[in-house]
């Protein structure tokens, strides 16, 4: 599968860069021992991941991952580059298949009930997935038609989402002239156009200015208040702290921390979630320098 091959190459390169950075930093920053945690089993969970493994040739992207996410929960999934965040979302959304283990969404196995699951989820991917030669509205209409939404419902949902995210005027223009923040908003609208029960937001505010980011935070909170289950990945740790009911931190494909932001801060005796992240991922946070 082309998507899987491209994903494998990207992950392999990220892990290679991390390994090189770690070798350089090894002499100046002490190694941090990783303690793997296991997600608690939750009755009637929206998402249940059990012993999930994903390999791209010899690269292990996910390593025996266990995690349950509650119905109506806003769950923050954090980790350094190449930790396995996007791979997890790609498996849950049916873009790639797991090597081993199970991933269940509202009772449906992602490897066996993909058509049903597609009707339940919305995905805002890490990178913009739109057609530059179309207008914003045309992109939304195209993806809406893939979900077989009636013309009336599509127009109503589209107008509502465009207004809430401030893209009414921009939606009439070709996407090729959009800024990074505008593209993120457009992808967010596309992810929500089928009114999904579960929403995957992979770096939803990248490229946004501070004002747009805060407005998008309020929009995401409103989605949560409507009962939607939201899985958020972000490198803005303060974003996860402000929005998430619970947070899971993964590194090298393993879950190494799980709890509410407050619980994690109390456990690790820190003032904020970013300090928790720095503390338990250790020198690996510096991989991108």
PDB file of C-alpha atoms in Angstrom:
ATOM      1  CA  UNK A   1       0.000   0.000   0.000  1.00  0.00           C
ATOM      2  CA  UNK A   2       1.444   3.391  -1.062  1.00  0.00           C
ATOM      3  CA  UNK A   3       0.355   5.190   2.133  1.00  0.00           C
ATOM      4  CA  UNK A   4       2.079   2.573   4.258  1.00  0.00           C
ATOM      5  CA  UNK A   5       5.315   2.706   2.233  1.00  0.00           C
ATOM      6  CA  UNK A   6       5.482   6.491   2.473  1.00  0.00           C
ATOM      7  CA  UNK A   7       4.710   6.396   6.197  1.00  0.00           C
ATOM      8  CA  UNK A   8       7.409   3.788   6.736  1.00  0.00           C
ATOM      9  CA  UNK A   9      10.053   5.895   4.995  1.00  0.00           C
ATOM     10  CA  UNK A  10       9.134   8.983   7.016  1.00  0.00           C
ATOM     11  CA  UNK A  11       9.210   7.116  10.335  1.00  0.00           C
ATOM     12  CA  UNK A  12      12.491   5.402   9.488  1.00  0.00           C
ATOM     13  CA  UNK A  13      14.095   8.788   8.762  1.00  0.00           C
ATOM     14  CA  UNK A  14      12.729  10.309  12.003  1.00  0.00           C
ATOM     15  CA  UNK A  15      14.071   7.404  14.063  1.00  0.00           C
ATOM     16  CA  UNK A  16      17.436   7.606  12.278  1.00  0.00           C
ATOM     17  CA  UNK A  17      17.710  11.308  13.127  1.00  0.00           C
ATOM     18  CA  UNK A  18      16.731  10.650  16.738  1.00  0.00           C
ATOM     19  CA  UNK A  19      19.345   7.932  17.070  1.00  0.00           C
ATOM     20  CA  UNK A  20      22.084  10.200  15.714  1.00  0.00           C
ATOM     21  CA  UNK A  21      21.035  13.017  18.043  1.00  0.00           C
ATOM     22  CA  UNK A  22      21.007  10.670  21.021  1.00  0.00           C
ATOM     23  CA  UNK A  23      24.529   9.486  20.241  1.00  0.00           C
ATOM     24  CA  UNK A  24      25.761  13.083  20.180  1.00  0.00           C
ATOM     25  CA  UNK A  25      23.955  13.996  23.396  1.00  0.00           C
ATOM     26  CA  UNK A  26      24.770  10.835  25.308  1.00  0.00           C
ATOM     27  CA  UNK A  27      27.931  12.231  26.860  1.00  0.00           C
ATOM     28  CA  UNK A  28      26.405  15.493  28.079  1.00  0.00           C
ATOM     29  CA  UNK A  29      22.923  14.519  29.277  1.00  0.00           C
ATOM     30  CA  UNK A  30      22.256  11.426  31.391  1.00  0.00           C
ATOM     31  CA  UNK A  31      19.989   8.702  30.040  1.00  0.00           C
ATOM     32  CA  UNK A  32      16.483   8.555  31.456  1.00  0.00           C
ATOM     33  CA  UNK A  33      15.057   5.160  32.250  1.00  0.00           C
ATOM     34  CA  UNK A  34      11.747   4.584  30.482  1.00  0.00           C
ATOM     35  CA  UNK A  35       8.958   3.112  32.550  1.00  0.00           C
ATOM     36  CA  UNK A  36       6.237   1.574  30.429  1.00  0.00           C
ATOM     37  CA  UNK A  37       2.680   1.969  31.695  1.00  0.00           C
ATOM     38  CA  UNK A  38      -0.484   0.149  30.719  1.00  0.00           C
ATOM     39  CA  UNK A  39      -3.764   1.885  30.000  1.00  0.00           C
ATOM     40  CA  UNK A  40      -6.625   0.885  32.289  1.00  0.00           C
ATOM     41  CA  UNK A  41      -9.504  -1.114  30.848  1.00  0.00           C
ATOM     42  CA  UNK A  42     -12.614   1.063  30.534  1.00  0.00           C
ATOM     43  CA  UNK A  43     -16.105  -0.351  30.109  1.00  0.00           C
ATOM     44  CA  UNK A  44     -17.856   0.875  26.947  1.00  0.00           C
ATOM     45  CA  UNK A  45     -14.752   2.765  25.838  1.00  0.00           C
ATOM     46  CA  UNK A  46     -14.807   4.691  22.563  1.00  0.00           C
ATOM     47  CA  UNK A  47     -11.398   3.308  21.607  1.00  0.00           C
ATOM     48  CA  UNK A  48      -9.655   0.214  22.908  1.00  0.00           C
ATOM     49  CA  UNK A  49      -6.095  -0.613  21.859  1.00  0.00           C
ATOM     50  CA  UNK A  50      -4.573  -3.901  22.969  1.00  0.00           C
ATOM     51  CA  UNK A  51      -1.008  -5.129  22.379  1.00  0.00           C
ATOM     52  CA  UNK A  52      -0.763  -3.021  19.229  1.00  0.00           C
ATOM     53  CA  UNK A  53       2.410  -3.461  17.183  1.00  0.00           C
ATOM     54  CA  UNK A  54       3.361  -1.781  13.928  1.00  0.00           C
ATOM     55  CA  UNK A  55       6.562  -2.515  12.039  1.00  0.00           C
ATOM     56  CA  UNK A  56       7.851  -0.968   8.836  1.00  0.00           C
ATOM     57  CA  UNK A  57      10.414  -3.555   7.749  1.00  0.00           C
ATOM     58  CA  UNK A  58      12.820  -3.521  10.715  1.00  0.00           C
ATOM     59  CA  UNK A  59      11.531  -0.246  12.156  1.00  0.00           C
ATOM     60  CA  UNK A  60       9.221  -0.683  15.161  1.00  0.00           C
ATOM     61  CA  UNK A  61       6.805   2.250  15.197  1.00  0.00           C
ATOM     62  CA  UNK A  62       4.458   0.841  17.869  1.00  0.00           C
ATOM     63  CA  UNK A  63       5.619  -1.651  20.464  1.00  0.00           C
ATOM     64  CA  UNK A  64       2.880  -3.518  22.373  1.00  0.00           C
ATOM     65  CA  UNK A  65       0.725  -0.421  22.935  1.00  0.00           C
ATOM     66  CA  UNK A  66      -2.256  -0.746  25.308  1.00  0.00           C
ATOM     67  CA  UNK A  67      -4.714   2.113  25.771  1.00  0.00           C
ATOM     68  CA  UNK A  68      -8.423   2.752  26.362  1.00  0.00           C
ATOM     69  CA  UNK A  69     -10.081   6.093  25.637  1.00  0.00           C
ATOM     70  CA  UNK A  70     -13.425   6.989  27.194  1.00  0.00           C
ATOM     71  CA  UNK A  71     -16.584   8.019  25.377  1.00  0.00           C
ATOM     72  CA  UNK A  72     -16.725  11.819  25.190  1.00  0.00           C
ATOM     73  CA  UNK A  73     -13.127  12.226  26.346  1.00  0.00           C
ATOM     74  CA  UNK A  74     -10.655  14.718  24.939  1.00  0.00           C
ATOM     75  CA  UNK A  75      -7.460  12.688  25.006  1.00  0.00           C
ATOM     76  CA  UNK A  76      -4.051  14.246  24.379  1.00  0.00           C
ATOM     77  CA  UNK A  77      -1.491  11.935  22.768  1.00  0.00           C
ATOM     78  CA  UNK A  78       2.003  13.337  23.211  1.00  0.00           C
ATOM     79  CA  UNK A  79       5.509  12.237  22.328  1.00  0.00           C
ATOM     80  CA  UNK A  80       8.703  13.274  20.512  1.00  0.00           C
ATOM     81  CA  UNK A  81       8.948  13.078  16.718  1.00  0.00           C
ATOM     82  CA  UNK A  82       8.762   9.475  15.561  1.00  0.00           C
ATOM     83  CA  UNK A  83       7.336   8.283  18.885  1.00  0.00           C
ATOM     84  CA  UNK A  84       4.313   6.617  17.269  1.00  0.00           C
ATOM     85  CA  UNK A  85       1.567   9.245  17.581  1.00  0.00           C
ATOM     86  CA  UNK A  86       0.697   9.562  13.915  1.00  0.00           C
ATOM     87  CA  UNK A  87       1.096   5.819  13.366  1.00  0.00           C
ATOM     88  CA  UNK A  88      -1.481   5.220  16.108  1.00  0.00           C
ATOM     89  CA  UNK A  89      -3.932   7.625  14.477  1.00  0.00           C
ATOM     90  CA  UNK A  90      -3.287   6.153  11.031  1.00  0.00           C
ATOM     91  CA  UNK A  91      -4.123   2.670  12.315  1.00  0.00           C
ATOM     92  CA  UNK A  92      -7.255   3.850  14.125  1.00  0.00           C
ATOM     93  CA  UNK A  93      -8.460   5.674  11.020  1.00  0.00           C
ATOM     94  CA  UNK A  94      -7.771   2.711   8.743  1.00  0.00           C
ATOM     95  CA  UNK A  95      -4.941   4.259   6.715  1.00  0.00           C
ATOM     96  CA  UNK A  96      -2.449   1.545   7.688  1.00  0.00           C
ATOM     97  CA  UNK A  97      -2.893  -1.950   9.080  1.00  0.00           C
ATOM     98  CA  UNK A  98      -1.349  -3.058  12.385  1.00  0.00           C
ATOM     99  CA  UNK A  99       1.312  -5.753  12.353  1.00  0.00           C
ATOM    100  CA  UNK A 100      -0.151  -7.349  15.474  1.00  0.00           C
ATOM    101  CA  UNK A 101      -2.711  -6.575  18.152  1.00  0.00           C
ATOM    102  CA  UNK A 102      -6.191  -5.105  18.036  1.00  0.00           C
ATOM    103  CA  UNK A 103      -7.716  -1.650  17.744  1.00  0.00           C
ATOM    104  CA  UNK A 104     -11.433  -1.372  18.492  1.00  0.00           C
ATOM    105  CA  UNK A 105     -13.583   1.717  17.828  1.00  0.00           C
ATOM    106  CA  UNK A 106     -17.024   1.721  19.486  1.00  0.00           C
ATOM    107  CA  UNK A 107     -17.012  -2.065  19.384  1.00  0.00           C
ATOM    108  CA  UNK A 108     -15.790  -2.420  15.782  1.00  0.00           C
ATOM    109  CA  UNK A 109     -12.390  -3.897  14.883  1.00  0.00           C
ATOM    110  CA  UNK A 110     -10.597  -1.491  12.527  1.00  0.00           C
ATOM    111  CA  UNK A 111      -9.238  -4.366  10.433  1.00  0.00           C
ATOM    112  CA  UNK A 112     -12.646  -5.990   9.944  1.00  0.00           C
ATOM    113  CA  UNK A 113     -15.232  -3.195   9.957  1.00  0.00           C
ATOM    114  CA  UNK A 114     -13.493  -0.352   8.170  1.00  0.00           C
ATOM    115  CA  UNK A 115     -16.533   0.789   6.181  1.00  0.00           C
ATOM    116  CA  UNK A 116     -18.588   1.163   9.358  1.00  0.00           C
ATOM    117  CA  UNK A 117     -15.743   2.886  11.184  1.00  0.00           C
ATOM    118  CA  UNK A 118     -15.270   5.413   8.356  1.00  0.00           C
ATOM    119  CA  UNK A 119     -18.806   6.657   9.019  1.00  0.00           C
ATOM    120  CA  UNK A 120     -18.020   7.173  12.715  1.00  0.00           C
ATOM    121  CA  UNK A 121     -14.718   9.035  12.524  1.00  0.00           C
ATOM    122  CA  UNK A 122     -13.270  12.273  11.219  1.00  0.00           C
ATOM    123  CA  UNK A 123      -9.557  12.808  10.583  1.00  0.00           C
ATOM    124  CA  UNK A 124      -7.659  16.078  10.456  1.00  0.00           C
ATOM    125  CA  UNK A 125      -4.279  14.786   9.215  1.00  0.00           C
ATOM    126  CA  UNK A 126      -0.873  16.155  10.090  1.00  0.00           C
ATOM    127  CA  UNK A 127      -0.349  17.471   6.569  1.00  0.00           C
ATOM    128  CA  UNK A 128      -2.956  19.246   4.449  1.00  0.00           C
ATOM    129  CA  UNK A 129      -4.942  16.824   2.283  1.00  0.00           C
ATOM    130  CA  UNK A 130      -6.769  19.113  -0.112  1.00  0.00           C
ATOM    131  CA  UNK A 131      -6.792  19.979  -3.811  1.00  0.00           C
ATOM    132  CA  UNK A 132      -5.027  23.281  -4.457  1.00  0.00           C
ATOM    133  CA  UNK A 133      -6.847  24.000  -7.729  1.00  0.00           C
ATOM    134  CA  UNK A 134     -10.252  23.870  -6.009  1.00  0.00           C
ATOM    135  CA  UNK A 135     -11.772  26.503  -3.753  1.00  0.00           C
ATOM    136  CA  UNK A 136     -12.239  25.828  -0.067  1.00  0.00           C
ATOM    137  CA  UNK A 137     -15.955  25.219  -0.548  1.00  0.00           C
ATOM    138  CA  UNK A 138     -15.332  22.872  -3.472  1.00  0.00           C
ATOM    139  CA  UNK A 139     -12.927  20.831  -1.354  1.00  0.00           C
ATOM    140  CA  UNK A 140     -15.485  20.542   1.439  1.00  0.00           C
ATOM    141  CA  UNK A 141     -18.228  19.592  -1.010  1.00  0.00           C
ATOM    142  CA  UNK A 142     -16.008  16.940  -2.587  1.00  0.00           C
ATOM    143  CA  UNK A 143     -15.241  15.241   0.711  1.00  0.00           C
ATOM    144  CA  UNK A 144     -18.817  15.678   1.888  1.00  0.00           C
ATOM    145  CA  UNK A 145     -20.080  13.851  -1.191  1.00  0.00           C
ATOM    146  CA  UNK A 146     -17.761  10.950  -0.401  1.00  0.00           C
ATOM    147  CA  UNK A 147     -19.781  10.523   2.802  1.00  0.00           C
ATOM    148  CA  UNK A 148     -23.061  10.571   0.832  1.00  0.00           C
ATOM    149  CA  UNK A 149     -24.328  13.582   2.791  1.00  0.00           C
ATOM    150  CA  UNK A 150     -27.501  15.130   1.400  1.00  0.00           C
ATOM    151  CA  UNK A 151     -27.105  18.457  -0.365  1.00  0.00           C
ATOM    152  CA  UNK A 152     -29.181  20.252   2.271  1.00  0.00           C
ATOM    153  CA  UNK A 153     -27.241  18.808   5.220  1.00  0.00           C
ATOM    154  CA  UNK A 154     -23.922  19.427   3.494  1.00  0.00           C
ATOM    155  CA  UNK A 155     -24.689  23.087   2.853  1.00  0.00           C
ATOM    156  CA  UNK A 156     -25.949  23.603   6.402  1.00  0.00           C
ATOM    157  CA  UNK A 157     -22.935  21.946   8.027  1.00  0.00           C
ATOM    158  CA  UNK A 158     -20.474  23.659   5.703  1.00  0.00           C
ATOM    159  CA  UNK A 159     -21.900  27.135   6.306  1.00  0.00           C
ATOM    160  CA  UNK A 160     -21.927  26.571  10.065  1.00  0.00           C
ATOM    161  CA  UNK A 161     -18.332  25.322  10.210  1.00  0.00           C
ATOM    162  CA  UNK A 162     -17.004  28.010   7.865  1.00  0.00           C
ATOM    163  CA  UNK A 163     -18.573  30.688  10.060  1.00  0.00           C
ATOM    164  CA  UNK A 164     -17.262  29.231  13.315  1.00  0.00           C
ATOM    165  CA  UNK A 165     -13.723  28.950  11.962  1.00  0.00           C
ATOM    166  CA  UNK A 166     -13.770  32.273  10.120  1.00  0.00           C
ATOM    167  CA  UNK A 167     -13.280  30.938   6.595  1.00  0.00           C
ATOM    168  CA  UNK A 168     -16.474  32.235   4.934  1.00  0.00           C
ATOM    169  CA  UNK A 169     -14.742  34.630   2.524  1.00  0.00           C
ATOM    170  CA  UNK A 170     -11.594  32.566   2.049  1.00  0.00           C
ATOM    171  CA  UNK A 171     -13.679  29.515   1.141  1.00  0.00           C
ATOM    172  CA  UNK A 172     -14.584  31.183  -2.166  1.00  0.00           C
ATOM    173  CA  UNK A 173     -10.931  31.303  -3.243  1.00  0.00           C
ATOM    174  CA  UNK A 174      -8.620  28.609  -4.565  1.00  0.00           C
ATOM    175  CA  UNK A 175      -6.794  26.762  -1.819  1.00  0.00           C
ATOM    176  CA  UNK A 176      -3.382  27.332  -3.440  1.00  0.00           C
ATOM    177  CA  UNK A 177      -3.386  30.837  -1.957  1.00  0.00           C
ATOM    178  CA  UNK A 178      -4.150  29.730   1.615  1.00  0.00           C
ATOM    179  CA  UNK A 179      -1.788  30.263   4.534  1.00  0.00           C
ATOM    180  CA  UNK A 180      -0.736  27.324   6.704  1.00  0.00           C
ATOM    181  CA  UNK A 181      -3.263  28.256   9.372  1.00  0.00           C
ATOM    182  CA  UNK A 182      -6.081  28.502   6.843  1.00  0.00           C
ATOM    183  CA  UNK A 183      -5.222  25.055   5.497  1.00  0.00           C
ATOM    184  CA  UNK A 184      -5.427  23.624   9.019  1.00  0.00           C
ATOM    185  CA  UNK A 185      -8.877  25.159   9.467  1.00  0.00           C
ATOM    186  CA  UNK A 186     -10.025  23.775   6.116  1.00  0.00           C
ATOM    187  CA  UNK A 187      -8.805  20.283   7.012  1.00  0.00           C
ATOM    188  CA  UNK A 188     -10.574  20.578  10.357  1.00  0.00           C
ATOM    189  CA  UNK A 189     -13.844  21.411   8.600  1.00  0.00           C
ATOM    190  CA  UNK A 190     -13.411  18.458   6.234  1.00  0.00           C
ATOM    191  CA  UNK A 191     -12.787  16.177   9.225  1.00  0.00           C
ATOM    192  CA  UNK A 192     -16.073  17.297  10.784  1.00  0.00           C
ATOM    193  CA  UNK A 193     -18.309  17.485   7.724  1.00  0.00           C
ATOM    194  CA  UNK A 194     -19.766  13.996   8.303  1.00  0.00           C
ATOM    195  CA  UNK A 195     -20.613  14.895  11.941  1.00  0.00           C
ATOM    196  CA  UNK A 196     -18.393  12.105  13.342  1.00  0.00           C
ATOM    197  CA  UNK A 197     -18.636  10.657  16.834  1.00  0.00           C
ATOM    198  CA  UNK A 198     -14.848  10.346  17.095  1.00  0.00           C
ATOM    199  CA  UNK A 199     -12.423  12.987  15.820  1.00  0.00           C
ATOM    200  CA  UNK A 200      -8.680  12.556  15.292  1.00  0.00           C
ATOM    201  CA  UNK A 201      -6.811  15.868  15.335  1.00  0.00           C
ATOM    202  CA  UNK A 202      -3.171  15.421  14.329  1.00  0.00           C
ATOM    203  CA  UNK A 203      -1.342  18.707  15.021  1.00  0.00           C
ATOM    204  CA  UNK A 204      -4.503  20.786  14.331  1.00  0.00           C
ATOM    205  CA  UNK A 205      -3.050  24.225  15.147  1.00  0.00           C
ATOM    206  CA  UNK A 206       0.328  24.033  13.394  1.00  0.00           C
ATOM    207  CA  UNK A 207       0.876  27.164  11.308  1.00  0.00           C
ATOM    208  CA  UNK A 208      -1.721  29.245  13.145  1.00  0.00           C
ATOM    209  CA  UNK A 209      -0.970  32.597  14.734  1.00  0.00           C
ATOM    210  CA  UNK A 210      -1.599  32.897  18.501  1.00  0.00           C
ATOM    211  CA  UNK A 211      -5.064  34.432  18.095  1.00  0.00           C
ATOM    212  CA  UNK A 212      -6.196  31.752  15.629  1.00  0.00           C
ATOM    213  CA  UNK A 213      -4.781  29.039  17.879  1.00  0.00           C
ATOM    214  CA  UNK A 214      -6.783  30.266  20.877  1.00  0.00           C
ATOM    215  CA  UNK A 215      -9.942  30.519  18.793  1.00  0.00           C
ATOM    216  CA  UNK A 216      -9.381  26.959  17.579  1.00  0.00           C
ATOM    217  CA  UNK A 217      -8.919  25.818  21.190  1.00  0.00           C
ATOM    218  CA  UNK A 218     -12.364  27.236  21.984  1.00  0.00           C
ATOM    219  CA  UNK A 219     -13.784  25.488  18.933  1.00  0.00           C
ATOM    220  CA  UNK A 220     -12.272  22.141  20.000  1.00  0.00           C
ATOM    221  CA  UNK A 221     -13.640  22.598  23.533  1.00  0.00           C
ATOM    222  CA  UNK A 222     -17.097  23.185  22.054  1.00  0.00           C
ATOM    223  CA  UNK A 223     -16.817  19.932  20.091  1.00  0.00           C
ATOM    224  CA  UNK A 224     -15.974  18.096  23.292  1.00  0.00           C
ATOM    225  CA  UNK A 225     -18.937  19.687  25.062  1.00  0.00           C
ATOM    226  CA  UNK A 226     -21.192  18.281  22.336  1.00  0.00           C
ATOM    227  CA  UNK A 227     -20.134  14.778  23.385  1.00  0.00           C
ATOM    228  CA  UNK A 228     -17.588  14.011  20.698  1.00  0.00           C
ATOM    229  CA  UNK A 229     -14.592  11.846  21.547  1.00  0.00           C
ATOM    230  CA  UNK A 230     -11.431  13.676  20.478  1.00  0.00           C
ATOM    231  CA  UNK A 231      -7.882  12.374  20.152  1.00  0.00           C
ATOM    232  CA  UNK A 232      -5.431  15.257  19.910  1.00  0.00           C
ATOM    233  CA  UNK A 233      -1.752  15.073  19.023  1.00  0.00           C
ATOM    234  CA  UNK A 234       0.324  18.205  19.396  1.00  0.00           C
ATOM    235  CA  UNK A 235       3.850  19.455  20.035  1.00  0.00           C
ATOM    236  CA  UNK A 236       2.392  22.448  21.877  1.00  0.00           C
ATOM    237  CA  UNK A 237       2.404  20.928  25.352  1.00  0.00           C
ATOM    238  CA  UNK A 238       0.471  23.860  26.830  1.00  0.00           C
ATOM    239  CA  UNK A 239      -2.237  23.095  24.273  1.00  0.00           C
ATOM    240  CA  UNK A 240      -2.595  19.539  25.557  1.00  0.00           C
ATOM    241  CA  UNK A 241      -2.599  20.790  29.151  1.00  0.00           C
ATOM    242  CA  UNK A 242      -5.336  23.335  28.422  1.00  0.00           C
ATOM    243  CA  UNK A 243      -7.596  21.026  26.427  1.00  0.00           C
ATOM    244  CA  UNK A 244      -7.122  17.417  27.521  1.00  0.00           C
ATOM    245  CA  UNK A 245      -9.127  15.449  30.072  1.00  0.00           C
ATOM    246  CA  UNK A 246      -6.310  12.899  30.104  1.00  0.00           C
ATOM    247  CA  UNK A 247      -2.913  12.690  28.481  1.00  0.00           C
ATOM    248  CA  UNK A 248      -0.873   9.742  27.270  1.00  0.00           C
ATOM    249  CA  UNK A 249       2.823  10.155  26.508  1.00  0.00           C
ATOM    250  CA  UNK A 250       4.431   7.650  24.176  1.00  0.00           C
ATOM    251  CA  UNK A 251       8.063   7.217  23.200  1.00  0.00           C
ATOM    252  CA  UNK A 252       9.611   4.667  20.873  1.00  0.00           C
ATOM    253  CA  UNK A 253       6.142   3.192  20.393  1.00  0.00           C
ATOM    254  CA  UNK A 254       5.528   2.566  24.107  1.00  0.00           C
ATOM    255  CA  UNK A 255       3.115   4.267  26.502  1.00  0.00           C
ATOM    256  CA  UNK A 256       5.283   5.756  29.255  1.00  0.00           C
ATOM    257  CA  UNK A 257       2.811   8.021  31.097  1.00  0.00           C
ATOM    258  CA  UNK A 258      -0.967   8.217  31.457  1.00  0.00           C
ATOM    259  CA  UNK A 259      -3.274  10.403  33.536  1.00  0.00           C
ATOM    260  CA  UNK A 260      -4.896  13.803  33.822  1.00  0.00           C
ATOM    261  CA  UNK A 261      -2.515  16.757  33.438  1.00  0.00           C
ATOM    262  CA  UNK A 262      -2.952  17.442  37.168  1.00  0.00           C
ATOM    263  CA  UNK A 263      -2.194  13.828  38.125  1.00  0.00           C
ATOM    264  CA  UNK A 264       0.961  13.781  36.016  1.00  0.00           C
ATOM    265  CA  UNK A 265       2.169  17.114  37.401  1.00  0.00           C
ATOM    266  CA  UNK A 266       1.600  15.952  40.978  1.00  0.00           C
ATOM    267  CA  UNK A 267       3.282  12.597  40.373  1.00  0.00           C
ATOM    268  CA  UNK A 268       6.390  14.147  38.826  1.00  0.00           C
ATOM    269  CA  UNK A 269       6.375  17.222  41.100  1.00  0.00           C
ATOM    270  CA  UNK A 270       6.352  19.772  38.272  1.00  0.00           C
ATOM    271  CA  UNK A 271       4.601  23.098  37.702  1.00  0.00           C
ATOM    272  CA  UNK A 272       3.241  22.297  34.249  1.00  0.00           C
ATOM    273  CA  UNK A 273       2.803  19.480  31.760  1.00  0.00           C
ATOM    274  CA  UNK A 274       5.729  20.588  29.620  1.00  0.00           C
ATOM    275  CA  UNK A 275       8.074  19.958  32.550  1.00  0.00           C
ATOM    276  CA  UNK A 276       6.573  16.473  32.925  1.00  0.00           C
ATOM    277  CA  UNK A 277       7.217  15.834  29.242  1.00  0.00           C
ATOM    278  CA  UNK A 278      10.811  17.047  29.484  1.00  0.00           C
ATOM    279  CA  UNK A 279      11.430  15.025  32.618  1.00  0.00           C
ATOM    280  CA  UNK A 280      10.196  11.647  31.412  1.00  0.00           C
ATOM    281  CA  UNK A 281      11.418  11.852  27.819  1.00  0.00           C
ATOM    282  CA  UNK A 282      14.788  13.180  29.021  1.00  0.00           C
ATOM    283  CA  UNK A 283      17.354  13.972  26.381  1.00  0.00           C
ATOM    284  CA  UNK A 284      15.055  12.669  23.648  1.00  0.00           C
ATOM    285  CA  UNK A 285      13.248  16.025  23.637  1.00  0.00           C
ATOM    286  CA  UNK A 286      16.429  17.478  22.122  1.00  0.00           C
ATOM    287  CA  UNK A 287      16.368  15.214  19.095  1.00  0.00           C
ATOM    288  CA  UNK A 288      15.192  17.951  16.787  1.00  0.00           C
ATOM    289  CA  UNK A 289      18.087  20.364  17.380  1.00  0.00           C
TER     290      UNK A 289
END
